[in-house]
PDB file of C-alpha atoms in Angstrom:
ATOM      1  CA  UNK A  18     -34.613 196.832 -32.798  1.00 49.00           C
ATOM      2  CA  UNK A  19     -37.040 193.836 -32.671  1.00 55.00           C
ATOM      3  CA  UNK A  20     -35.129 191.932 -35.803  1.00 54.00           C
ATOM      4  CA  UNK A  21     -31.739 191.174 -36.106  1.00 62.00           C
ATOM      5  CA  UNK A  22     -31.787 190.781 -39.793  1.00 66.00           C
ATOM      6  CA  UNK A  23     -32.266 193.761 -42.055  1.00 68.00           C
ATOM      7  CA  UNK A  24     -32.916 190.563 -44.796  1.00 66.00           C
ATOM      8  CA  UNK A  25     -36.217 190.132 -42.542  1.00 66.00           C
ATOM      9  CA  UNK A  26     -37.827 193.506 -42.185  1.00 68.00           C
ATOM     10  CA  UNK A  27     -36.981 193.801 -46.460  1.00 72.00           C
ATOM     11  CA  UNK A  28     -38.718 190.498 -47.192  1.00 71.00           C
ATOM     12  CA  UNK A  29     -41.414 191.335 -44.824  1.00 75.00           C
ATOM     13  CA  UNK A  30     -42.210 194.632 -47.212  1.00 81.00           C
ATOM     14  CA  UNK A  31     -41.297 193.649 -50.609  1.00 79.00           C
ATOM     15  CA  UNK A  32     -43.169 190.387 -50.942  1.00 80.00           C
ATOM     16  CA  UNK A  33     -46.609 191.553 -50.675  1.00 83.00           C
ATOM     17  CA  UNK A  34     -46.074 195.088 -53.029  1.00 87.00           C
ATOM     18  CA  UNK A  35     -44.152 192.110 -55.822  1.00 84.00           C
ATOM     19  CA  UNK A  36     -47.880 189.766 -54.870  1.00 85.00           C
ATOM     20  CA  UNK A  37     -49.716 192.837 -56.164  1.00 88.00           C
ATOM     21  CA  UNK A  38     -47.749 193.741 -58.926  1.00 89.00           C
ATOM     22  CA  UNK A  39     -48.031 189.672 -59.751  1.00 88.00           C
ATOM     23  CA  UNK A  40     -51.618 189.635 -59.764  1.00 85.00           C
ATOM     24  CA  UNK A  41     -52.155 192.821 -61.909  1.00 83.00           C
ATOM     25  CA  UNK A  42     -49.872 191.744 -64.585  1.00 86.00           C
ATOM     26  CA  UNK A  43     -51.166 188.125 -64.752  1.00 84.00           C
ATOM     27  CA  UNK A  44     -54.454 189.722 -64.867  1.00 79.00           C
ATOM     28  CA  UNK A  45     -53.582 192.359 -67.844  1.00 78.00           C
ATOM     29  CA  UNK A  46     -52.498 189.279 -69.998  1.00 78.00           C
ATOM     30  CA  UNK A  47     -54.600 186.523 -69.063  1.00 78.00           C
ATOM     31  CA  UNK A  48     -57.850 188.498 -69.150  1.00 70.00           C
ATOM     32  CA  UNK A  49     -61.022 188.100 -71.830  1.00 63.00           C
ATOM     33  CA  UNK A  50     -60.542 191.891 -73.944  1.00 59.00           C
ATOM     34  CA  UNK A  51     -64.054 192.834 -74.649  1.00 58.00           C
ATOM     35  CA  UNK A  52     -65.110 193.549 -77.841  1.00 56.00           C
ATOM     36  CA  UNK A  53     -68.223 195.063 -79.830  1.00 65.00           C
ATOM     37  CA  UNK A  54     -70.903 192.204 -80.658  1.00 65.00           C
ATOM     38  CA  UNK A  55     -70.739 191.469 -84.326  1.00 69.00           C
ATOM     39  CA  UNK A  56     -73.673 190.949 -86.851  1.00 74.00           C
ATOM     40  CA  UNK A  57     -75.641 187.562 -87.178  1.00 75.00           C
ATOM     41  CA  UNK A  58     -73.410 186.379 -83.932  1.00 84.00           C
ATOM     42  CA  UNK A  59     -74.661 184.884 -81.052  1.00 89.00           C
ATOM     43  CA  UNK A  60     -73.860 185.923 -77.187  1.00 93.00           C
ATOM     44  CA  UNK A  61     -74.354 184.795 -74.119  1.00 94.00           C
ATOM     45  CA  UNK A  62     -75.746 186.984 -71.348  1.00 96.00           C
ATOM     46  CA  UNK A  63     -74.707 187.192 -67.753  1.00 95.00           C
ATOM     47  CA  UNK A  64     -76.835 186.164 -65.431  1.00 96.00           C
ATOM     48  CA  UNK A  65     -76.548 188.359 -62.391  1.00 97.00           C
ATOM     49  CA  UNK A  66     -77.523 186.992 -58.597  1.00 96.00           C
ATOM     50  CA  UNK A  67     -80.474 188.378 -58.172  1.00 95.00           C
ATOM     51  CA  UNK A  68     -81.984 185.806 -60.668  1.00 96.00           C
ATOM     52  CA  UNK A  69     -81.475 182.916 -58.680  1.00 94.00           C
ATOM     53  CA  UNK A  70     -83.119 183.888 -55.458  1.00 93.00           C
ATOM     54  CA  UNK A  71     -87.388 185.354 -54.866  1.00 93.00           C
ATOM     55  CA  UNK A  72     -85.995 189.005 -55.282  1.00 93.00           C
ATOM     56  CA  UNK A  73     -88.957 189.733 -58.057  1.00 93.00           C
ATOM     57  CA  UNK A  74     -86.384 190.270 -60.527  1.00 96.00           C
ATOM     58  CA  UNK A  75     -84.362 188.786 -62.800  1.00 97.00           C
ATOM     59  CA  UNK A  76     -80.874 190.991 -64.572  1.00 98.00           C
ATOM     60  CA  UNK A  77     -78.641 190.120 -67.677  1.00 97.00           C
ATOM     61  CA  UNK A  78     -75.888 191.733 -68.791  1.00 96.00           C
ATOM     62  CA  UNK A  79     -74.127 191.711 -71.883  1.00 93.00           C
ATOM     63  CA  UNK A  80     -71.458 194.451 -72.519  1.00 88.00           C
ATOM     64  CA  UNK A  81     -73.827 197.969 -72.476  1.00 90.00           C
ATOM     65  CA  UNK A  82     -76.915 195.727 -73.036  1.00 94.00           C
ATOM     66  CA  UNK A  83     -79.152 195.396 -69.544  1.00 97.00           C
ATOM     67  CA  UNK A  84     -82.015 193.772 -69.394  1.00 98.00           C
ATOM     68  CA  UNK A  85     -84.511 193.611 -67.012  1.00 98.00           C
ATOM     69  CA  UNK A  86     -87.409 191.289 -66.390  1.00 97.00           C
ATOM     70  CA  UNK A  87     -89.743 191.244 -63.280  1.00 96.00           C
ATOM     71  CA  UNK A  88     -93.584 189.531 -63.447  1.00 94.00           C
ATOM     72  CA  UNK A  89     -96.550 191.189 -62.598  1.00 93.00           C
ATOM     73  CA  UNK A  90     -97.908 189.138 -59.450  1.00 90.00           C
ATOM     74  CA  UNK A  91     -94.685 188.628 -57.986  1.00 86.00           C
ATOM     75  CA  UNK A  92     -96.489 185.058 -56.976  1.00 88.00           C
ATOM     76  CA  UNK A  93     -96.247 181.976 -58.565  1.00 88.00           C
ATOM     77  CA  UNK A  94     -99.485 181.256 -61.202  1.00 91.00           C
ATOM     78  CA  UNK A  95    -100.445 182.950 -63.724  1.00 94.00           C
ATOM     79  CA  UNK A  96     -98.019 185.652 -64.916  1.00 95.00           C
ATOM     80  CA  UNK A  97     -96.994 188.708 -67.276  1.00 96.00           C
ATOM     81  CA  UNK A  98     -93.369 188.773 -67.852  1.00 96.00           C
ATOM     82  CA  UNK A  99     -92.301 192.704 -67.814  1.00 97.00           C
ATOM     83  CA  UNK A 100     -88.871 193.375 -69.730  1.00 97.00           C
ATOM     84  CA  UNK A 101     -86.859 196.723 -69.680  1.00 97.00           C
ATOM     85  CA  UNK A 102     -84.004 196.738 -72.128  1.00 97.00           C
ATOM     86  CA  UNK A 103     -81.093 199.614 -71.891  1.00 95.00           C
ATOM     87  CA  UNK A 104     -81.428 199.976 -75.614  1.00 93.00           C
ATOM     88  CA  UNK A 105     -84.155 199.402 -78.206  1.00 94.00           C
ATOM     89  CA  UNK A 106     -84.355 195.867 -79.175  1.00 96.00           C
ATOM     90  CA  UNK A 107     -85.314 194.043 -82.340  1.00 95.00           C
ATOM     91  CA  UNK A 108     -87.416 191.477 -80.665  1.00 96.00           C
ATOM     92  CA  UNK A 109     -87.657 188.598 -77.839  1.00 97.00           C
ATOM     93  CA  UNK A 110     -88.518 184.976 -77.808  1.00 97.00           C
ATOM     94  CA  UNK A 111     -89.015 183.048 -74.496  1.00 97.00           C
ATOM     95  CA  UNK A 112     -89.579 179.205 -73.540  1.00 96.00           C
ATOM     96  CA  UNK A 113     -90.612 178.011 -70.110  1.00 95.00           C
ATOM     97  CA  UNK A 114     -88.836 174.904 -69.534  1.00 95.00           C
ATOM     98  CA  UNK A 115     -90.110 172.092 -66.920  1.00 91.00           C
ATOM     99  CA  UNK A 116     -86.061 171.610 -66.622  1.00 88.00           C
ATOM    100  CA  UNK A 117     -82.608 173.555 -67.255  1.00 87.00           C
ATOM    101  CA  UNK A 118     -81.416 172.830 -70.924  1.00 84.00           C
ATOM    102  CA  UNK A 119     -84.336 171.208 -71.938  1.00 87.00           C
ATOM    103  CA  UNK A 120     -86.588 172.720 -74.876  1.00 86.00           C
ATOM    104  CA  UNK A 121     -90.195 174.036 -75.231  1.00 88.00           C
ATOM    105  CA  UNK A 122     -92.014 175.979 -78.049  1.00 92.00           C
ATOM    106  CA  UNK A 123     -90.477 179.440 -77.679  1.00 95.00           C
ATOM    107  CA  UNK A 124     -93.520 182.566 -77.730  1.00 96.00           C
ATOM    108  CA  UNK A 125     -93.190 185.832 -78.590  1.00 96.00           C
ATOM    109  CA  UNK A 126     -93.124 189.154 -76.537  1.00 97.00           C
ATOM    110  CA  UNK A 127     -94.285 192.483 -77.641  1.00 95.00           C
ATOM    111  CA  UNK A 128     -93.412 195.767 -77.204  1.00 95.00           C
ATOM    112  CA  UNK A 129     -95.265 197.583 -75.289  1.00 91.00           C
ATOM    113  CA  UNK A 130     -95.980 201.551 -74.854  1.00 79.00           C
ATOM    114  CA  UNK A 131     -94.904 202.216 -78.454  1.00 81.00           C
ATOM    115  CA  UNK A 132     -91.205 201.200 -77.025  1.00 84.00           C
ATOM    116  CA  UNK A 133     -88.918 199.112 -78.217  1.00 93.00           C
ATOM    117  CA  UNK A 134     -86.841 198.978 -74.972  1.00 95.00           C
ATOM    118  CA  UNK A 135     -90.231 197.551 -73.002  1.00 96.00           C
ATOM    119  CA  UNK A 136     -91.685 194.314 -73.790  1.00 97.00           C
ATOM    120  CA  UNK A 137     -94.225 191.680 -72.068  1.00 96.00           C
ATOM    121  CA  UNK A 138     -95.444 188.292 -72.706  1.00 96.00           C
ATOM    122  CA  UNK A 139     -98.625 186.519 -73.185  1.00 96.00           C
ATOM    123  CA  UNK A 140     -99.631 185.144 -69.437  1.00 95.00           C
ATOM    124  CA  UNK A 141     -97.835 182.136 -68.735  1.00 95.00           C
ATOM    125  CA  UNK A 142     -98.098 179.622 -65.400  1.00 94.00           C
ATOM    126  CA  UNK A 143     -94.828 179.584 -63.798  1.00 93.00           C
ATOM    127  CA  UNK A 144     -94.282 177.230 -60.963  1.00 91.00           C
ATOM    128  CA  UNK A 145     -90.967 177.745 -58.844  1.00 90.00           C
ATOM    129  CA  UNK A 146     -88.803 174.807 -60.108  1.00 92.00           C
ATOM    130  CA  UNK A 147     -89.283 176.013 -64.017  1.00 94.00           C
ATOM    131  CA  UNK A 148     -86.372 177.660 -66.454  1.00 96.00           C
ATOM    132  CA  UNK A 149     -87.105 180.144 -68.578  1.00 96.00           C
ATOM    133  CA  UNK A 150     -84.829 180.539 -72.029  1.00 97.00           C
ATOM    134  CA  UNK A 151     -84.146 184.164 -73.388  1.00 97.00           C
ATOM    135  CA  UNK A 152     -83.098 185.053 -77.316  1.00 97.00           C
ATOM    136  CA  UNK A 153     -83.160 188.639 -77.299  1.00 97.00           C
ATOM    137  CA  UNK A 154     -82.364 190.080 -80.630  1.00 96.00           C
ATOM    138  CA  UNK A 155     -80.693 193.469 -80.408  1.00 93.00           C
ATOM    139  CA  UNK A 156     -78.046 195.737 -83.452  1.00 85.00           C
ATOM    140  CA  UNK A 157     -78.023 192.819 -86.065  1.00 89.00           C
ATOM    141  CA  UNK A 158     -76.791 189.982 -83.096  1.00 93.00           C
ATOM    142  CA  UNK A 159     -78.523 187.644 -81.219  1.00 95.00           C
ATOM    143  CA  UNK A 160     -78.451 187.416 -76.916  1.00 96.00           C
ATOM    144  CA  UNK A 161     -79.385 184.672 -75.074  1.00 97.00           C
ATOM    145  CA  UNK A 162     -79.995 183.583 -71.117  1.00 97.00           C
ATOM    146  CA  UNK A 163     -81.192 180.832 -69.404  1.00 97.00           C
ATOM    147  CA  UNK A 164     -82.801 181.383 -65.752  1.00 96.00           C
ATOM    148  CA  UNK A 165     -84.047 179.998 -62.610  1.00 96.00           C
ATOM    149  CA  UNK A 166     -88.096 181.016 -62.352  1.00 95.00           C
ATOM    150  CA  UNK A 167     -87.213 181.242 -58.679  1.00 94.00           C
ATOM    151  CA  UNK A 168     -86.803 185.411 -59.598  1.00 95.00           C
ATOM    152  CA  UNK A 169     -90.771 185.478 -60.234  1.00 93.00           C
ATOM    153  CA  UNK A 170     -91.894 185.472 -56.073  1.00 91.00           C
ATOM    154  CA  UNK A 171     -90.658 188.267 -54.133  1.00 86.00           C
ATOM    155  CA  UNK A 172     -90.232 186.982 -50.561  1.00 79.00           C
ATOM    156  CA  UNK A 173     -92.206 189.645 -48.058  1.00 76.00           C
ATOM    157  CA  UNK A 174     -90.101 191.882 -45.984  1.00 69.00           C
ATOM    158  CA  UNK A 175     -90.299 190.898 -42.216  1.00 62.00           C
TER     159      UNK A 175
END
């Protein structure tokens, strides 16, 4: 036998199964519990990767509400924001931003195709170091995102 110490070969199998255990437990108690949005609140949307890199979309998350926003040029300039919502939504107010946090008279989209899950904006001129500021109104709450324009291009594929 390599080890003279049965104390050894017990430690060596029992401290990594008690690190799991650990970690799940810490996790069950520590961890946010979701719960259903309620009316006239206000929630924050997650903002997921591809929105901060040219992928030529931009996804937010919130619970079982997805949203999904690409442009129609994929190119800086002049563009028509598309958005694709999981559910039907009550409405959607944007800003373009020359700067994160910073404020800008918000604009209207509509729905398009007689939908209420897909909506598009007036053309707006988006240059790569703008933010644009999401309030997305959906069952009696209010969502809201802020996100990198850097989404808009969609980088060729070699």
């Amino acid at each position: 036998m390599f080890f003279k110490n049965k104390h050894v070969i017990t430690s060596m199998i029992v401290a990594p199964i008690l690190a799991i255990i650990s970690y799940f437990t810490v996790d069950y108690y520590v961890a946010e519990v979701p719960h259903k949005a309620k009316q006239g609140q206000s929630y924050k949307m997650l903002v997921k990767p591809n929105c901060r890199w040219a992928s030529g979309a931009c996804d937010l998350i919130n619970g079982a509400l997805k949203i999904h926003i690409t442009a129609d040029t994929q190119a800086y300039g002049l563009n028509v924001l598309f958005v694709d919502a999981s559910s039907d939504l009550k409405g959607i107010k944007f800003a373009l931003v020359k700067a994160k946090d910073k404020t800008s008279k918000p604009q209207s989209m509509i729905a398009s195709n007689g939908s209420k899950a897909s909506w598009q904006s007036p053309q707006i001129k988006v240059i790569k170091s703008d933010y644009l500021q999401f309030v997305i109104s959906a069952n009696e709450s209010l969502f809201y995102a802020e996100v990198p324009t850097v989404f808009v291009y969609k980088e060729p594929l070699l």
